[in-house]
C-alpha cells in the first residue's frame, strides 16, 4: 500500500496525488496537519518537505518527483 504524507495547501502534494490518480496508483492520504504525530517520524528520517511517499512501510522520497512516481507504478501494481 502506498501512503502519501501531505498537508493543506501543498501544491507539490496536490500534483503528486493528481499524477498518482492518472497512473492508477491506489494510495492512502495522511494529512500531517490533522495527524501531527507523524511529523516526528518524517523529520527523524531526514525528510524536510512534503509530500513524503511511503510504500510497504518504507519511506521512499519527498517532493513532487514524477520519475519516481512512475517507477512506483511498476512496483505498486505488480
mmCIF file of N, CA and C in Angstrom:
data_model
loop_
_atom_site.group_PDB
_atom_site.id
_atom_site.type_symbol
_atom_site.label_atom_id
_atom_site.label_comp_id
_atom_site.label_asym_id
_atom_site.label_seq_id
_atom_site.Cartn_x
_atom_site.Cartn_y
_atom_site.Cartn_z
ATOM 1 N N UNK A 1 0.842 -1.185 0.000
ATOM 2 C CA UNK A 1 0.000 0.000 0.000
ATOM 3 C C UNK A 1 0.884 1.244 0.000
ATOM 4 N N UNK A 2 0.505 2.195 -0.822
ATOM 5 C CA UNK A 2 1.202 3.475 -0.915
ATOM 6 C C UNK A 2 0.515 4.458 0.027
ATOM 7 N N UNK A 3 1.338 5.189 0.772
ATOM 8 C CA UNK A 3 0.849 6.274 1.627
ATOM 9 C C UNK A 3 1.508 7.547 1.157
ATOM 10 N N UNK A 4 0.749 8.623 1.187
ATOM 11 C CA UNK A 4 1.307 9.930 0.866
ATOM 12 C C UNK A 4 1.020 10.854 2.049
ATOM 13 N N UNK A 5 2.102 11.360 2.635
ATOM 14 C CA UNK A 5 2.001 12.285 3.766
ATOM 15 C C UNK A 5 1.932 13.689 3.180
ATOM 16 N N UNK A 6 0.874 14.412 3.525
ATOM 17 C CA UNK A 6 0.603 15.710 2.926
ATOM 18 C C UNK A 6 0.291 16.742 3.996
ATOM 19 N N UNK A 7 -0.038 17.940 3.535
ATOM 20 C CA UNK A 7 -0.599 18.984 4.393
ATOM 21 C C UNK A 7 -1.514 19.837 3.525
ATOM 22 N N UNK A 8 -2.316 20.657 4.162
ATOM 23 C CA UNK A 8 -3.223 21.530 3.425
ATOM 24 C C UNK A 8 -2.436 22.546 2.598
ATOM 25 N N UNK A 9 -3.005 22.928 1.478
ATOM 26 C CA UNK A 9 -2.457 23.968 0.607
ATOM 27 C C UNK A 9 -1.039 23.661 0.134
ATOM 28 N N UNK A 10 -0.746 22.406 -0.096
ATOM 29 C CA UNK A 10 0.575 21.984 -0.574
ATOM 30 C C UNK A 10 0.462 21.673 -2.069
ATOM 31 N N UNK A 11 1.053 22.514 -2.892
ATOM 32 C CA UNK A 11 0.967 22.354 -4.341
ATOM 33 C C UNK A 11 1.636 21.055 -4.786
ATOM 34 N N UNK A 12 2.824 20.762 -4.248
ATOM 35 C CA UNK A 12 3.523 19.536 -4.637
ATOM 36 C C UNK A 12 2.736 18.288 -4.228
ATOM 37 N N UNK A 13 2.054 18.372 -3.084
ATOM 38 C CA UNK A 13 1.220 17.247 -2.634
ATOM 39 C C UNK A 13 0.082 17.023 -3.625
ATOM 40 N N UNK A 14 -0.567 18.103 -3.998
ATOM 41 C CA UNK A 14 -1.694 18.009 -4.937
ATOM 42 C C UNK A 14 -1.233 17.456 -6.278
ATOM 43 N N UNK A 15 -0.092 17.930 -6.769
ATOM 44 C CA UNK A 15 0.438 17.452 -8.052
ATOM 45 C C UNK A 15 0.790 15.966 -7.980
ATOM 46 N N UNK A 16 1.349 15.541 -6.855
ATOM 47 C CA UNK A 16 1.701 14.125 -6.680
ATOM 48 C C UNK A 16 0.452 13.255 -6.683
ATOM 49 N N UNK A 17 -0.579 13.676 -5.965
ATOM 50 C CA UNK A 17 -1.818 12.904 -5.918
ATOM 51 C C UNK A 17 -2.483 12.860 -7.289
ATOM 52 N N UNK A 18 -2.458 13.973 -8.006
ATOM 53 C CA UNK A 18 -3.047 14.025 -9.347
ATOM 54 C C UNK A 18 -2.341 13.045 -10.283
ATOM 55 N N UNK A 19 -1.008 13.018 -10.235
ATOM 56 C CA UNK A 19 -0.257 12.095 -11.088
ATOM 57 C C UNK A 19 -0.536 10.648 -10.693
ATOM 58 N N UNK A 20 -0.576 10.366 -9.402
ATOM 59 C CA UNK A 20 -0.886 9.003 -8.963
ATOM 60 C C UNK A 20 -2.274 8.575 -9.423
ATOM 61 N N UNK A 21 -3.233 9.505 -9.366
ATOM 62 C CA UNK A 21 -4.581 9.202 -9.851
ATOM 63 C C UNK A 21 -4.546 8.861 -11.348
ATOM 64 N N UNK A 22 -3.827 9.666 -12.124
ATOM 65 C CA UNK A 22 -3.728 9.432 -13.575
ATOM 66 C C UNK A 22 -3.070 8.094 -13.890
ATOM 67 N N UNK A 23 -2.098 7.706 -13.055
ATOM 68 C CA UNK A 23 -1.358 6.466 -13.302
ATOM 69 C C UNK A 23 -2.028 5.237 -12.664
ATOM 70 N N UNK A 24 -3.109 5.461 -11.938
ATOM 71 C CA UNK A 24 -3.850 4.355 -11.349
ATOM 72 C C UNK A 24 -3.243 3.768 -10.093
ATOM 73 N N UNK A 25 -2.471 4.561 -9.366
ATOM 74 C CA UNK A 25 -1.883 4.106 -8.106
ATOM 75 C C UNK A 25 -2.884 4.334 -6.980
ATOM 76 N N UNK A 26 -3.248 3.277 -6.281
ATOM 77 C CA UNK A 26 -4.092 3.415 -5.093
ATOM 78 C C UNK A 26 -3.210 3.879 -3.942
ATOM 79 N N UNK A 27 -3.699 4.833 -3.174
ATOM 80 C CA UNK A 27 -2.909 5.352 -2.066
ATOM 81 C C UNK A 27 -3.809 5.806 -0.931
ATOM 82 N N UNK A 28 -3.202 5.899 0.227
ATOM 83 C CA UNK A 28 -3.858 6.421 1.420
ATOM 84 C C UNK A 28 -3.223 7.772 1.723
ATOM 85 N N UNK A 29 -4.037 8.753 2.043
ATOM 86 C CA UNK A 29 -3.537 10.089 2.370
ATOM 87 C C UNK A 29 -3.472 10.237 3.887
ATOM 88 N N UNK A 30 -2.324 10.718 4.366
ATOM 89 C CA UNK A 30 -2.159 11.067 5.777
ATOM 90 C C UNK A 30 -1.823 12.554 5.819
ATOM 91 N N UNK A 31 -2.767 13.354 6.304
ATOM 92 C CA UNK A 31 -2.553 14.790 6.393
ATOM 93 C C UNK A 31 -1.859 15.084 7.718
ATOM 94 N N UNK A 32 -0.635 15.588 7.636
ATOM 95 C CA UNK A 32 0.167 15.809 8.844
ATOM 96 C C UNK A 32 -0.357 16.968 9.701
ATOM 97 N N UNK A 33 -1.216 17.799 9.140
ATOM 98 C CA UNK A 33 -1.826 18.846 9.959
ATOM 99 C C UNK A 33 -2.957 18.268 10.807
ATOM 100 N N UNK A 34 -3.618 17.230 10.297
ATOM 101 C CA UNK A 34 -4.665 16.549 11.056
ATOM 102 C C UNK A 34 -4.088 15.479 11.976
ATOM 103 N N UNK A 35 -2.941 14.925 11.587
ATOM 104 C CA UNK A 35 -2.301 13.845 12.344
ATOM 105 C C UNK A 35 -0.825 14.189 12.583
ATOM 106 N N UNK A 36 -0.560 15.173 13.459
ATOM 107 C CA UNK A 36 0.807 15.669 13.664
ATOM 108 C C UNK A 36 1.762 14.647 14.277
ATOM 109 N N UNK A 37 1.243 13.544 14.776
ATOM 110 C CA UNK A 37 2.113 12.523 15.366
ATOM 111 C C UNK A 37 3.065 11.917 14.333
ATOM 112 N N UNK A 38 2.780 12.077 13.053
ATOM 113 C CA UNK A 38 3.654 11.534 12.007
ATOM 114 C C UNK A 38 4.834 12.451 11.666
ATOM 115 N N UNK A 39 4.746 13.701 12.039
ATOM 116 C CA UNK A 39 5.783 14.673 11.675
ATOM 117 C C UNK A 39 7.146 14.278 12.234
ATOM 118 N N UNK A 40 7.201 13.847 13.484
ATOM 119 C CA UNK A 40 8.471 13.448 14.104
ATOM 120 C C UNK A 40 9.152 12.332 13.340
ATOM 121 N N UNK A 41 8.395 11.314 12.948
ATOM 122 C CA UNK A 41 8.963 10.186 12.195
ATOM 123 C C UNK A 41 9.548 10.659 10.862
ATOM 124 N N UNK A 42 8.821 11.530 10.186
ATOM 125 C CA UNK A 42 9.296 12.025 8.888
ATOM 126 C C UNK A 42 10.586 12.831 9.064
ATOM 127 N N UNK A 43 10.614 13.703 10.062
ATOM 128 C CA UNK A 43 11.808 14.517 10.320
ATOM 129 C C UNK A 43 12.989 13.655 10.740
ATOM 130 N N UNK A 44 12.747 12.677 11.603
ATOM 131 C CA UNK A 44 13.818 11.778 12.051
ATOM 132 C C UNK A 44 14.403 10.975 10.893
ATOM 133 N N UNK A 45 13.588 10.740 9.874
ATOM 134 C CA UNK A 45 14.049 10.002 8.698
ATOM 135 C C UNK A 45 14.733 10.914 7.683
ATOM 136 N N UNK A 46 14.847 12.202 8.014
ATOM 137 C CA UNK A 46 15.584 13.134 7.173
ATOM 138 C C UNK A 46 14.752 13.915 6.169
ATOM 139 N N UNK A 47 13.447 13.774 6.227
ATOM 140 C CA UNK A 47 12.597 14.483 5.268
ATOM 141 C C UNK A 47 12.270 15.866 5.786
ATOM 142 N N UNK A 48 12.399 16.853 4.885
ATOM 143 C CA UNK A 48 12.175 18.245 5.269
ATOM 144 C C UNK A 48 11.056 18.887 4.478
ATOM 145 N N UNK A 49 10.504 18.142 3.503
ATOM 146 C CA UNK A 49 9.414 18.701 2.714
ATOM 147 C C UNK A 49 8.378 17.623 2.447
ATOM 148 N N UNK A 50 7.184 18.081 2.143
ATOM 149 C CA UNK A 50 6.094 17.183 1.787
ATOM 150 C C UNK A 50 5.808 17.340 0.296
ATOM 151 N N UNK A 51 5.202 16.383 -0.316
ATOM 152 C CA UNK A 51 4.746 15.134 0.265
ATOM 153 C C UNK A 51 5.899 14.161 0.487
ATOM 154 N N UNK A 52 5.677 13.221 1.378
ATOM 155 C CA UNK A 52 6.587 12.091 1.540
ATOM 156 C C UNK A 52 5.808 10.855 1.109
ATOM 157 N N UNK A 53 6.424 10.057 0.261
ATOM 158 C CA UNK A 53 5.787 8.860 -0.272
ATOM 159 C C UNK A 53 6.341 7.634 0.431
ATOM 160 N N UNK A 54 5.426 6.788 0.889
ATOM 161 C CA UNK A 54 5.788 5.553 1.579
ATOM 162 C C UNK A 54 5.184 4.371 0.824
ATOM 163 N N UNK A 55 5.951 3.289 0.726
ATOM 164 C CA UNK A 55 5.434 2.058 0.130
ATOM 165 C C UNK A 55 5.874 0.882 0.988
ATOM 166 N N UNK A 56 4.931 0.050 1.365
ATOM 167 C CA UNK A 56 5.207 -1.110 2.226
ATOM 168 C C UNK A 56 6.002 -0.723 3.477
ATOM 169 N N UNK A 57 5.576 0.344 4.129
ATOM 170 C CA UNK A 57 6.164 0.821 5.390
ATOM 171 C C UNK A 57 7.583 1.360 5.237
ATOM 172 N N UNK A 58 8.004 1.646 4.019
ATOM 173 C CA UNK A 58 9.324 2.234 3.779
ATOM 174 C C UNK A 58 9.137 3.626 3.184
ATOM 175 N N UNK A 59 9.720 4.631 3.850
ATOM 176 C CA UNK A 59 9.664 5.994 3.335
ATOM 177 C C UNK A 59 10.624 6.090 2.159
ATOM 178 N N UNK A 60 10.096 6.451 0.986
ATOM 179 C CA UNK A 60 10.903 6.402 -0.234
ATOM 180 C C UNK A 60 11.496 7.742 -0.648
ATOM 181 N N UNK A 61 10.653 8.763 -0.803
ATOM 182 C CA UNK A 61 11.137 10.053 -1.305
ATOM 183 C C UNK A 61 10.146 11.143 -0.939
ATOM 184 N N UNK A 62 10.594 12.377 -1.120
ATOM 185 C CA UNK A 62 9.718 13.515 -0.830
ATOM 186 C C UNK A 62 9.678 14.456 -2.020
ATOM 187 N N UNK A 63 8.720 15.370 -1.973
ATOM 188 C CA UNK A 63 8.543 16.338 -3.038
ATOM 189 C C UNK A 63 7.813 15.742 -4.222
ATOM 190 N N UNK A 64 7.506 16.596 -5.189
ATOM 191 C CA UNK A 64 6.861 16.133 -6.416
ATOM 192 C C UNK A 64 7.953 15.609 -7.329
ATOM 193 N N UNK A 65 7.971 14.318 -7.531
ATOM 194 C CA UNK A 65 9.017 13.668 -8.316
ATOM 195 C C UNK A 65 8.367 12.703 -9.305
ATOM 196 N N UNK A 66 7.984 13.214 -10.483
ATOM 197 C CA UNK A 66 7.272 12.385 -11.456
ATOM 198 C C UNK A 66 8.000 11.100 -11.844
ATOM 199 N N UNK A 67 9.317 11.146 -11.995
ATOM 200 C CA UNK A 67 10.033 9.939 -12.413
ATOM 201 C C UNK A 67 9.961 8.861 -11.331
ATOM 202 N N UNK A 68 10.063 9.245 -10.081
ATOM 203 C CA UNK A 68 9.971 8.256 -9.001
ATOM 204 C C UNK A 68 8.542 7.748 -8.831
ATOM 205 N N UNK A 69 7.572 8.610 -9.067
ATOM 206 C CA UNK A 69 6.175 8.165 -9.003
ATOM 207 C C UNK A 69 5.918 7.151 -10.113
ATOM 208 N N UNK A 70 6.459 7.395 -11.297
ATOM 209 C CA UNK A 70 6.289 6.448 -12.405
ATOM 210 C C UNK A 70 6.981 5.119 -12.108
ATOM 211 N N UNK A 71 8.134 5.152 -11.450
ATOM 212 C CA UNK A 71 8.802 3.912 -11.023
ATOM 213 C C UNK A 71 7.930 3.160 -10.023
ATOM 214 N N UNK A 72 7.260 3.911 -9.162
ATOM 215 C CA UNK A 72 6.399 3.315 -8.155
ATOM 216 C C UNK A 72 5.248 2.537 -8.791
ATOM 217 N N UNK A 73 4.793 2.990 -9.956
ATOM 218 C CA UNK A 73 3.727 2.286 -10.658
ATOM 219 C C UNK A 73 4.109 0.839 -10.907
ATOM 220 N N UNK A 74 5.317 0.626 -11.360
ATOM 221 C CA UNK A 74 5.798 -0.733 -11.663
ATOM 222 C C UNK A 74 5.792 -1.593 -10.408
ATOM 223 N N UNK A 75 6.205 -1.017 -9.296
ATOM 224 C CA UNK A 75 6.275 -1.752 -8.037
ATOM 225 C C UNK A 75 4.907 -1.969 -7.420
ATOM 226 N N UNK A 76 4.120 -0.925 -7.351
ATOM 227 C CA UNK A 76 2.847 -0.961 -6.636
ATOM 228 C C UNK A 76 1.758 -1.724 -7.377
ATOM 229 N N UNK A 77 1.866 -1.840 -8.688
ATOM 230 C CA UNK A 77 0.814 -2.509 -9.441
ATOM 231 C C UNK A 77 1.143 -3.957 -9.728
ATOM 232 N N UNK A 78 2.317 -4.421 -9.317
ATOM 233 C CA UNK A 78 2.681 -5.834 -9.533
ATOM 234 C C UNK A 78 2.283 -6.681 -8.351
#
